[in-house]
Amino acid sequence: MKRLLIPVGVALVIVVALLVLFLHQSSPPLPLNQTFINSTFGPGEILPTSGTFKLVDGNVIIHQQSGNTLNTTLALLGVGIYLPSQVKSGLVEYVNGTGYHLYVVVLQLQNVVSSNYMQTINGNKTTIIIVHRGYAEADLFYFGGNLTPAQDKALISVLSRYLENL
């Protein structure tokens, strides 16, 4: 009996390790990392409410890094221009900083025409950056002043690379 338990136990440990590894790799990294945030905007923190999402019956279900789940809509994320049938999945990254906050919504699209463009929209102490590459789009919403041309260029570059690597 002991001879049978040892191989079964080893096999179980291997299966659990592979499952943990698979689940850890299934979540894509966030588009902005801590070093980039601090060097581009000043001190800031990626919030645990960031996470990946799927659409279920037209609702956005965000699986937050904190382990919680949030139900919302594309419109409340600021990307209501897309129909739920056009969004396969995505992620949202929330950042709180000293004198600013921002969030990025990344969409993996379907049933749309592939395109490549970028646009920066400056408002009253806010900036929106839209980067579209192929069948993916990143929308950054920045609150806390207008971005400098250098910040704008750095963000477009980082978001473009991120989308191209999805």
XYZ file of C-alpha atoms in Angstrom:
166
model
C 0.000 0.000 0.000
C 2.863 2.401 0.824
C 4.379 1.760 -2.604
C 1.177 2.985 -4.261
C 0.724 6.081 -2.080
C 4.142 7.573 -2.809
C 3.732 7.760 -6.637
C 0.144 8.979 -6.269
C 1.293 11.680 -3.820
C 4.120 12.777 -6.127
C 1.736 12.874 -9.105
C -0.749 14.955 -7.087
C 1.961 17.454 -6.114
C 3.038 17.771 -9.772
C -0.564 18.307 -10.946
C -1.163 20.993 -8.296
C 2.128 22.747 -9.173
C 1.257 22.752 -12.880
C -2.236 24.063 -12.146
C -0.855 26.915 -10.029
C 1.681 27.748 -12.740
C -1.012 27.723 -15.439
C -3.387 29.931 -13.440
C -0.603 32.401 -12.627
C 0.333 32.754 -16.297
C -3.243 33.085 -17.517
C -3.503 36.686 -16.317
C -1.627 39.084 -18.579
C 0.642 41.637 -16.940
C -0.754 45.127 -16.460
C 0.187 47.673 -19.143
C 1.954 50.138 -16.813
C 4.466 48.875 -14.275
C 5.398 50.540 -11.003
C 8.761 51.855 -12.236
C 7.206 53.432 -15.345
C 4.426 55.037 -13.282
C 6.829 56.570 -10.756
C 9.265 57.853 -13.385
C 6.552 59.260 -15.687
C 4.032 60.733 -13.223
C 5.683 60.755 -9.803
C 4.847 58.542 -6.826
C 1.855 56.322 -7.478
C 0.411 52.972 -6.535
C -1.281 50.327 -8.655
C -4.503 49.530 -6.850
C -5.633 45.966 -6.034
C -8.942 46.731 -7.781
C -7.048 46.320 -11.079
C -7.660 43.083 -12.916
C -8.848 41.174 -15.950
C -12.414 41.047 -17.180
C -14.792 39.020 -19.315
C -18.211 39.957 -20.616
C -21.153 37.873 -19.461
C -24.606 38.692 -20.819
C -23.453 42.228 -21.669
C -21.996 42.870 -18.207
C -18.304 43.372 -17.499
C -17.100 41.034 -14.737
C -13.758 42.255 -13.366
C -11.656 39.723 -11.456
C -9.652 42.065 -9.261
C -6.129 41.343 -8.021
C -7.525 41.618 -4.501
C -9.566 38.481 -5.169
C -12.885 40.315 -5.361
C -15.213 40.409 -8.354
C -16.902 43.586 -9.626
C -19.804 43.812 -12.077
C -19.862 46.938 -14.245
C -20.490 48.027 -17.838
C -18.371 49.149 -20.767
C -19.950 52.611 -20.511
C -18.919 52.993 -16.865
C -15.367 52.046 -17.841
C -15.425 54.860 -20.430
C -15.443 52.574 -23.469
C -19.178 52.436 -24.161
C -18.565 53.096 -27.855
C -18.187 49.319 -28.217
C -21.060 46.862 -28.073
C -20.626 43.896 -25.712
C -20.550 41.602 -28.771
C -17.423 43.452 -29.970
C -15.366 42.880 -26.805
C -13.869 39.466 -26.179
C -12.063 40.301 -22.926
C -9.821 42.895 -21.358
C -8.277 44.350 -18.267
C -8.339 47.500 -16.234
C -5.471 49.049 -14.282
C -6.171 51.667 -11.621
C -3.414 53.949 -10.276
C -3.605 56.470 -7.441
C -0.745 58.919 -7.283
C 0.373 62.065 -5.564
C -1.773 64.763 -7.193
C -3.162 62.487 -9.906
C -5.032 59.311 -10.632
C -5.430 57.345 -13.815
C -6.813 54.168 -15.190
C -6.182 52.144 -18.323
C -8.748 49.930 -20.026
C -7.385 47.356 -22.473
C -9.859 45.673 -24.809
C -9.365 42.573 -26.907
C -11.856 43.125 -29.707
C -13.797 40.896 -32.071
C -16.280 41.543 -34.880
C -14.548 44.854 -35.712
C -12.243 46.025 -38.481
C -8.548 45.812 -37.643
C -6.958 49.255 -37.451
C -3.964 51.168 -36.158
C -4.309 54.663 -34.758
C -3.710 56.789 -31.708
C -5.340 59.919 -30.400
C -4.722 62.252 -27.473
C -7.598 64.346 -26.136
C -6.770 67.121 -23.669
C -9.558 68.399 -21.478
C -9.760 70.546 -18.355
C -6.997 68.975 -16.205
C -7.649 65.610 -17.826
C -6.158 63.700 -20.720
C -7.453 60.688 -22.617
C -5.106 58.639 -24.787
C -6.507 56.035 -27.176
C -4.152 53.561 -28.854
C -5.565 50.973 -31.254
C -3.413 48.196 -32.692
C -5.018 45.454 -34.774
C -7.825 43.948 -32.723
C -6.796 45.508 -29.425
C -7.282 48.945 -27.896
C -5.948 50.716 -24.813
C -7.723 53.771 -23.405
C -5.903 55.742 -20.717
C -7.818 58.251 -18.597
C -5.569 60.656 -16.669
C -6.906 63.069 -14.047
C -4.644 65.661 -12.447
C -3.608 68.104 -15.146
C -2.607 67.846 -18.754
C 0.247 65.594 -19.739
C 3.467 66.988 -21.123
C 4.438 66.058 -24.700
C 7.131 63.748 -23.262
C 4.611 61.956 -21.036
C 2.191 61.645 -23.955
C 4.887 60.167 -26.203
C 6.083 57.737 -23.497
C 2.536 56.516 -22.824
C 1.731 55.999 -26.501
C 4.955 54.027 -26.890
C 4.330 51.807 -23.848
C 0.681 51.186 -24.714
C 1.530 50.429 -28.357
C 4.163 47.871 -27.360
C 1.768 46.325 -24.852
C -0.990 45.910 -27.463
C 1.415 44.522 -30.046
C 2.494 41.830 -27.570
C -0.995 40.648 -26.656
